[in-house]
Amino acid sequence: MAHELGFSVFDGDNHLYETREALTAYLPRAYQGAIQYVEVDGRTKIATMGQISNYIPNPTFDRVAAPGAQEDYFRKGNPEGKSHREILGKSIPSTPAFREPGARLELLDQQGIDKSMMYPTLASLVEERFREHPEATHTIIHALNEWLYKTWSFDYKGRIFTTPVITLPIVEKAIEELNWVVERGARAVLIRPAAVPGLRGSRSFALPEFDPFWKRVCETNTLVVMHASDSGYSRFANEWEGSGEFLPFQPTPFRSYWNVSRNPAEDAVAAFACHGALTRFPDLRVAMVENGTSWVPRLFEALSETHKKMPQLYGENPVDAIQRCIYLNPFWEENLAELSELMPVDHLFFGSDYPHPEGLAEPLSYAGEHHGLPKPDTQISMVMGDNLDRLMRA
């Protein structure tokens, strides 16, 4: 497949669409009612603890938006003022390639992709909706991981690396789950870019309380992926706009502004640096996926300013820590050359977000979107495959 571009390709952001039993098939009997599919006005919805969620409009994924449906929206904007439904266009039926690894591997061959990171989709709604129930959160996440392992495996033929989820409210249970997935071949784990909820309130995952977990991550040589999720930031937007569940396809002017100005990934990376986890664990590797990178300049500027004024608060320069431990997946429409002036090029990697509508219909087109790199021939191949190969040690 390297003949497509002349080098190997490792897609750092692929998604599967879960089937209806993904969250429930392996739930213990005591939790059987925690997640249910219900019919509302002829449409199937998902209910968590009896509360219907519209976060994912069609949680069965029987029909989905076409891959890359929003490409023009991200390339040109929306001068005609179309609704999100109009931008997404006509839905398509899910295909076997969205549901199981054998068919997906055939699709990767057709797309010219050698390897891919495979992330769940429905899983992103779990942690926020069970934030007040930490025991249930751990139980549901483990049930999902069992389904992922038995349906996709965590390492399918050395080419598809399906990434299990680790939730952190109870540190000992997080370590137990990490050991379970690593024993079954997981090389990377998904952790939500959000403060960790708990019975005594929320707190940063980078505080010393979580050091036993990060120590085990380093001991097992596991890559941590922080993929965009429901990080609970709608609570902060609601301070200004009123209450309501985060609905990704129903924007308002203020929420659209908020999504650009406040990125949970920015705060997550800041927490890693400011709370010292990157300094205490200098070998930690954290990949930020589908979070964009427009927030990086303002983060570096703010951290540099605070470090200049109060260096005694830091174990090291926070920007240095980030440049050592953090890896970024720039959106296809962002300026890779400008980003490379802030982050080492070997810390940047490609991700298509296929088959989601906000991603690329043709993943390899990512390579043609980036110009102006100092050494384009070698650096594009690094971003498209070599960097993630090294990061995943695949």
Coordinates of C-alpha atoms in Angstrom, one line a residue:
M1 CA 0.0 0.0 0.0
A2 CA 3.0 2.3 0.4
H3 CA 2.8 2.8 -3.4
E4 CA -0.1 5.1 -3.0
L5 CA 2.0 7.9 -1.6
G6 CA 5.4 6.4 -1.7
F7 CA 5.6 5.7 2.0
S8 CA 3.6 3.8 4.7
V9 CA 0.5 5.4 6.2
F10 CA -0.8 5.1 9.8
D11 CA -4.1 6.7 10.3
G12 CA -4.3 8.0 13.9
D13 CA -8.0 8.6 14.0
N14 CA -10.4 6.0 12.7
H15 CA -13.7 5.1 14.2
L16 CA -16.0 2.1 14.5
Y17 CA -19.8 2.3 15.0
E18 CA -20.9 0.2 17.9
T19 CA -23.8 -2.2 17.6
R20 CA -26.7 -2.0 20.1
E21 CA -25.2 -4.5 22.5
A22 CA -21.8 -2.8 22.8
L23 CA -22.6 -1.2 26.2
T24 CA -25.0 -3.9 27.6
A25 CA -23.9 -7.3 26.4
Y26 CA -21.4 -7.8 29.2
L27 CA -23.0 -5.7 31.9
P28 CA -23.5 -7.5 35.2
R29 CA -27.2 -8.2 36.0
A30 CA -27.2 -5.5 38.8
Y31 CA -26.5 -2.8 36.1
Q32 CA -28.8 -4.1 33.4
G33 CA -31.1 -1.1 33.6
A34 CA -28.4 1.5 33.6
I35 CA -28.4 1.8 29.8
Q36 CA -31.4 1.2 27.7
Y37 CA -32.6 1.7 24.2
V38 CA -36.0 3.3 24.1
E39 CA -38.5 4.4 21.4
V40 CA -39.4 8.0 21.3
D41 CA -41.8 9.2 18.6
G42 CA -40.8 6.3 16.3
R43 CA -37.0 6.9 16.8
T44 CA -34.6 4.9 18.9
K45 CA -32.8 6.8 21.7
I46 CA -30.5 5.8 24.4
A47 CA -31.4 6.3 28.1
T48 CA -28.8 6.4 30.9
M49 CA -30.2 6.0 34.4
G50 CA -33.6 6.5 33.0
Q51 CA -32.7 9.9 31.4
I52 CA -33.0 10.0 27.6
S53 CA -30.0 11.5 25.8
N54 CA -29.9 13.2 22.5
Y55 CA -26.1 13.6 22.5
I56 CA -25.9 11.0 19.7
P57 CA -29.1 11.4 17.5
N58 CA -29.1 7.8 16.3
P59 CA -27.3 5.6 18.8
T60 CA -28.0 2.4 16.8
F61 CA -25.9 3.7 13.9
D62 CA -28.0 1.8 11.5
R63 CA -27.9 4.9 9.4
V64 CA -25.1 7.4 9.6
A65 CA -23.9 10.6 7.9
A66 CA -21.7 10.0 4.9
P67 CA -17.9 10.1 5.6
G68 CA -16.5 13.5 4.9
A69 CA -20.0 15.1 4.6
Q70 CA -18.7 18.3 6.3
E71 CA -15.5 18.7 4.3
D72 CA -16.8 21.7 2.4
Y73 CA -18.1 23.3 5.6
F74 CA -14.6 23.1 7.1
R75 CA -12.9 24.2 3.9
K76 CA -15.2 27.1 2.9
G77 CA -17.4 27.9 5.9
N78 CA -21.1 28.1 5.5
P79 CA -21.9 31.3 3.5
E80 CA -25.4 30.1 2.7
G81 CA -26.3 29.6 6.4
K82 CA -27.3 26.0 6.0
S83 CA -28.5 24.0 9.0
H84 CA -26.3 21.2 10.3
R85 CA -28.8 18.7 8.9
E86 CA -28.5 20.3 5.5
I87 CA -24.7 20.3 5.7
L88 CA -24.7 16.6 6.7
G89 CA -26.9 15.7 3.8
K90 CA -28.6 12.4 3.2
S91 CA -27.7 9.6 5.6
I92 CA -26.3 6.2 4.4
P93 CA -26.7 2.7 5.9
S94 CA -23.9 1.5 8.0
T95 CA -21.7 -1.0 6.2
P96 CA -19.8 -4.0 7.6
A97 CA -16.6 -2.0 7.4
F98 CA -18.0 0.3 10.1
R99 CA -18.9 -2.7 12.3
E100 CA -16.3 -5.4 12.2
P101 CA -12.5 -5.7 11.6
G102 CA -12.4 -8.0 8.7
A103 CA -14.4 -5.8 6.4
R104 CA -12.6 -2.7 7.7
L105 CA -9.2 -4.2 6.8
E106 CA -10.4 -4.7 3.3
L107 CA -11.5 -1.0 3.2
L108 CA -8.1 0.1 4.5
D109 CA -6.5 -1.8 1.7
Q110 CA -8.7 0.1 -0.8
Q111 CA -7.9 3.4 0.9
G112 CA -4.2 2.8 0.8
I113 CA -3.8 2.8 4.6
D114 CA -1.4 0.4 6.2
K115 CA -2.4 0.7 9.9
S116 CA -5.1 2.6 11.9
M117 CA -6.0 3.5 15.4
M118 CA -9.7 2.5 15.9
Y119 CA -11.8 4.4 18.4
P120 CA -15.4 3.7 19.6
T121 CA -18.0 6.4 18.9
L122 CA -20.9 5.7 21.4
A123 CA -18.5 5.4 24.3
S124 CA -18.1 9.2 24.4
L125 CA -21.4 9.7 26.1
V126 CA -20.8 7.4 29.1
E127 CA -18.6 9.2 31.5
E128 CA -20.3 12.5 31.6
R129 CA -23.8 11.0 32.1
F130 CA -22.6 8.7 34.9
R131 CA -20.3 11.3 36.6
E132 CA -22.2 11.0 39.9
H133 CA -21.9 7.2 39.8
P134 CA -18.2 6.2 39.8
E135 CA -18.8 2.5 40.5
A136 CA -21.3 2.3 37.6
T137 CA -18.9 4.2 35.3
H138 CA -16.1 1.7 35.9
T139 CA -18.5 -1.2 35.4
I140 CA -20.0 0.1 32.1
I141 CA -16.6 1.0 30.7
H142 CA -15.3 -2.5 31.5
A143 CA -18.4 -4.0 29.8
L144 CA -17.6 -1.9 26.7
N145 CA -14.0 -3.0 26.7
E146 CA -15.0 -6.6 26.8
W147 CA -17.2 -6.0 23.8
L148 CA -14.4 -4.2 21.9
Y149 CA -12.0 -7.0 22.7
K150 CA -14.3 -9.8 21.6
T151 CA -15.6 -8.0 18.5
W152 CA -12.6 -6.2 17.3
S153 CA -9.6 -7.3 19.4
F154 CA -7.1 -4.7 20.5
D155 CA -4.6 -5.7 17.9
Y156 CA -6.1 -7.0 14.7
K157 CA -3.4 -8.6 12.5
G158 CA -0.9 -5.9 13.5
R159 CA -2.9 -3.3 11.5
I160 CA -6.0 -2.2 13.3
F161 CA -5.4 -1.1 16.9
T162 CA -8.7 -0.8 18.6
T163 CA -8.3 1.3 21.7
P164 CA -10.1 0.5 25.0
V165 CA -11.3 3.1 27.4
I166 CA -9.9 3.8 30.8
T167 CA -12.0 5.8 33.3
L168 CA -10.3 7.3 36.3
P169 CA -12.7 8.1 39.2
I170 CA -11.4 5.2 41.4
V171 CA -7.6 4.9 40.9
E172 CA -7.4 1.3 41.9
K173 CA -10.1 0.2 39.4
A174 CA -8.4 2.3 36.7
I175 CA -5.1 0.3 37.3
E176 CA -7.0 -2.9 37.3
E177 CA -8.7 -2.1 34.0
L178 CA -5.3 -1.0 32.5
N179 CA -3.8 -4.3 33.4
W180 CA -6.8 -6.2 32.0
V181 CA -6.6 -4.5 28.5
V182 CA -2.8 -4.6 28.3
E183 CA -2.8 -8.4 29.1
R184 CA -5.1 -8.7 26.0
G185 CA -2.8 -6.8 23.6
A186 CA -3.8 -3.2 24.0
R187 CA -1.0 -0.8 23.1
A188 CA -2.9 2.4 23.7
V189 CA -5.8 3.4 25.9
L190 CA -8.4 6.2 25.6
I191 CA -8.8 8.7 28.5
R192 CA -11.3 11.6 28.4
P193 CA -9.8 15.1 28.3
A194 CA -11.7 16.2 31.4
A195 CA -11.4 16.6 35.1
V196 CA -12.1 13.4 36.9
P197 CA -15.5 13.2 38.7
G198 CA -15.8 11.6 42.1
L199 CA -17.9 11.4 45.2
R200 CA -16.0 14.4 46.7
G201 CA -16.1 16.5 43.5
S202 CA -13.9 16.7 40.5
R203 CA -10.1 17.0 40.3
S204 CA -7.3 16.9 37.9
F205 CA -6.0 13.5 36.6
A206 CA -2.5 15.0 36.9
L207 CA -2.5 15.4 40.7
P208 CA -0.3 13.0 42.8
E209 CA -3.4 11.0 43.7
F210 CA -3.2 9.5 40.2
D211 CA 0.5 8.8 40.2
P212 CA 0.1 5.0 40.8
F213 CA -1.9 4.9 37.6
W214 CA 0.6 6.9 35.5
K215 CA 3.4 4.8 37.0
R216 CA 1.7 1.7 35.7
V217 CA 1.1 3.3 32.3
C218 CA 4.8 4.0 32.0
E219 CA 5.7 0.5 33.3
T220 CA 3.5 -1.1 30.6
N221 CA 4.8 1.2 27.9
T222 CA 1.2 2.2 27.0
L223 CA 0.3 5.2 24.9
V224 CA -2.4 7.4 26.3
V225 CA -4.8 8.9 23.8
M226 CA -7.1 11.8 24.7
H227 CA -9.7 11.9 22.0
A228 CA -12.3 14.7 21.8
S229 CA -15.3 13.6 23.9
D230 CA -18.1 15.1 25.9
S231 CA -15.9 16.6 28.6
G232 CA -18.8 18.2 30.4
Y233 CA -18.0 21.7 29.2
S234 CA -21.6 22.4 28.5
R235 CA -22.0 23.0 32.2
F236 CA -19.8 26.0 31.9
A237 CA -21.5 27.3 28.7
N238 CA -24.8 26.8 30.5
E239 CA -23.7 29.4 33.1
W240 CA -24.2 31.9 30.3
E241 CA -26.9 30.3 28.1
G242 CA -29.1 28.2 30.4
S243 CA -29.2 24.5 31.1
G244 CA -29.3 21.7 28.6
E245 CA -27.4 18.7 27.4
F246 CA -24.6 19.2 25.0
L247 CA -26.0 18.5 21.5
P248 CA -23.3 18.6 18.9
F249 CA -25.7 19.1 16.0
Q250 CA -27.7 21.9 17.5
P251 CA -25.3 24.8 17.8
T252 CA -26.2 28.3 19.0
P253 CA -24.0 31.4 18.4
F254 CA -22.6 31.4 22.0
R255 CA -21.9 27.6 22.0
S256 CA -20.3 27.9 18.6
Y257 CA -18.0 30.6 20.0
W258 CA -17.4 28.5 23.2
N259 CA -16.4 25.5 21.2
V260 CA -13.6 27.5 19.5
S261 CA -12.5 29.6 22.5
R262 CA -12.5 26.8 25.2
N263 CA -11.0 23.5 24.2
P264 CA -10.9 20.8 26.9
A265 CA -7.7 19.5 25.3
E266 CA -6.0 22.8 26.1
D267 CA -7.0 22.5 29.7
A268 CA -6.1 18.8 29.8
V269 CA -2.6 19.5 28.5
A270 CA -2.2 22.5 30.9
A271 CA -3.2 20.2 33.8
F272 CA -0.6 17.7 32.8
A273 CA 2.1 20.4 32.9
C274 CA 0.9 22.5 35.8
H275 CA 0.1 19.7 38.1
G276 CA 3.5 18.1 37.4
A277 CA 2.6 14.7 36.0
L278 CA 4.8 15.2 32.9
T279 CA 7.7 16.1 35.2
R280 CA 7.1 13.2 37.6
F281 CA 6.7 10.8 34.7
P282 CA 9.0 12.2 31.9
D283 CA 8.5 9.0 29.8
L284 CA 4.7 9.4 29.7
R285 CA 3.4 9.7 26.1
V286 CA 0.0 11.4 25.5
A287 CA -1.6 11.8 22.1
M288 CA -4.3 14.4 21.6
V289 CA -6.6 13.3 18.9
E290 CA -9.4 15.2 17.1
N291 CA -8.9 18.2 19.4
G292 CA -7.3 20.4 16.7
T293 CA -4.3 22.5 17.5
S294 CA -5.5 26.1 17.3
W295 CA -5.2 26.3 21.1
V296 CA -1.5 25.5 21.2
P297 CA -0.2 29.0 20.6
R298 CA -2.3 30.6 23.3
L299 CA -1.5 27.8 25.7
F300 CA 2.2 28.2 25.2
E301 CA 2.0 32.0 25.6
A302 CA 0.0 31.7 28.8
L303 CA 2.3 29.0 30.3
S304 CA 5.4 30.9 29.3
E305 CA 4.1 34.0 31.0
T306 CA 3.2 32.3 34.2
H307 CA 6.5 30.4 34.3
K308 CA 8.4 33.6 33.7
K309 CA 6.7 35.2 36.7
M310 CA 6.5 32.3 39.0
P311 CA 9.1 29.7 38.1
Q312 CA 9.2 28.4 41.6
L313 CA 5.8 26.8 41.1
Y314 CA 7.0 24.4 38.4
G315 CA 9.3 21.5 38.4
E316 CA 10.5 22.4 34.9
N317 CA 9.5 24.7 32.1
P318 CA 6.0 23.6 31.3
V319 CA 6.4 24.2 27.6
D320 CA 9.5 21.9 27.6
A321 CA 7.5 19.2 29.4
I322 CA 4.7 19.4 26.8
Q323 CA 7.1 19.4 23.9
R324 CA 8.6 16.2 25.3
C325 CA 5.5 14.2 26.3
I326 CA 2.6 15.5 24.2
Y327 CA 1.8 14.4 20.6
L328 CA -0.7 16.2 18.4
N329 CA -3.1 15.2 15.6
P330 CA -3.7 18.5 13.6
F331 CA -6.9 18.8 11.7
W332 CA -6.5 18.6 8.0
E333 CA -7.5 22.2 7.5
E334 CA -4.9 23.6 10.0
N335 CA -1.5 24.9 9.2
L336 CA 1.0 22.2 9.8
A337 CA 4.0 24.4 9.0
E338 CA 3.1 27.0 11.6
L339 CA 2.5 24.3 14.2
S340 CA 5.9 22.8 13.5
E341 CA 7.4 26.0 14.8
L342 CA 5.9 25.3 18.2
M343 CA 6.0 21.5 18.4
P344 CA 8.6 19.1 17.0
V345 CA 7.5 17.6 13.7
D346 CA 8.1 14.1 15.1
H347 CA 5.3 14.9 17.6
L348 CA 2.7 15.5 14.9
F349 CA 0.6 12.7 13.3
F350 CA -2.1 12.3 10.7
G351 CA -5.7 11.3 11.5
S352 CA -8.6 11.3 9.1
D353 CA -11.5 10.8 11.5
Y354 CA -13.0 8.3 9.0
P355 CA -15.9 7.6 8.7
H356 CA -17.3 10.5 10.7
P357 CA -18.8 13.3 8.7
E358 CA -16.4 16.0 10.0
G359 CA -13.5 13.9 8.8
L360 CA -12.1 13.1 5.3
A361 CA -13.9 11.1 2.7
E362 CA -10.6 10.1 1.2
P363 CA -8.1 9.8 4.1
L364 CA -4.9 10.1 2.0
S365 CA -6.0 13.6 0.8
Y366 CA -4.6 14.8 4.1
A367 CA -1.1 14.7 2.7
G368 CA -2.0 17.2 -0.1
E369 CA -3.4 19.8 2.3
H370 CA -0.2 20.8 4.0
H371 CA 2.4 23.0 2.4
G372 CA 5.3 25.1 3.6
L373 CA 7.1 22.6 5.8
P374 CA 10.9 23.2 5.8
K375 CA 11.5 19.6 4.6
P376 CA 8.2 18.6 2.9
D377 CA 9.3 15.3 1.4
T378 CA 10.6 13.7 4.7
Q379 CA 8.3 15.6 7.1
I380 CA 5.0 14.6 5.4
S381 CA 6.0 11.0 5.5
M382 CA 6.8 11.4 9.2
V383 CA 3.4 12.9 9.9
M384 CA 1.5 10.4 7.7
G385 CA 3.0 7.3 9.2
D386 CA 6.5 7.2 10.7
N387 CA 5.7 9.2 13.8
L388 CA 2.8 7.2 14.9
D389 CA 4.6 3.9 14.0
R390 CA 7.3 5.0 16.4
L391 CA 4.9 6.2 19.0
M392 CA 2.9 3.0 19.0
R393 CA 6.0 0.8 18.5
A394 CA 3.9 -1.1 15.9

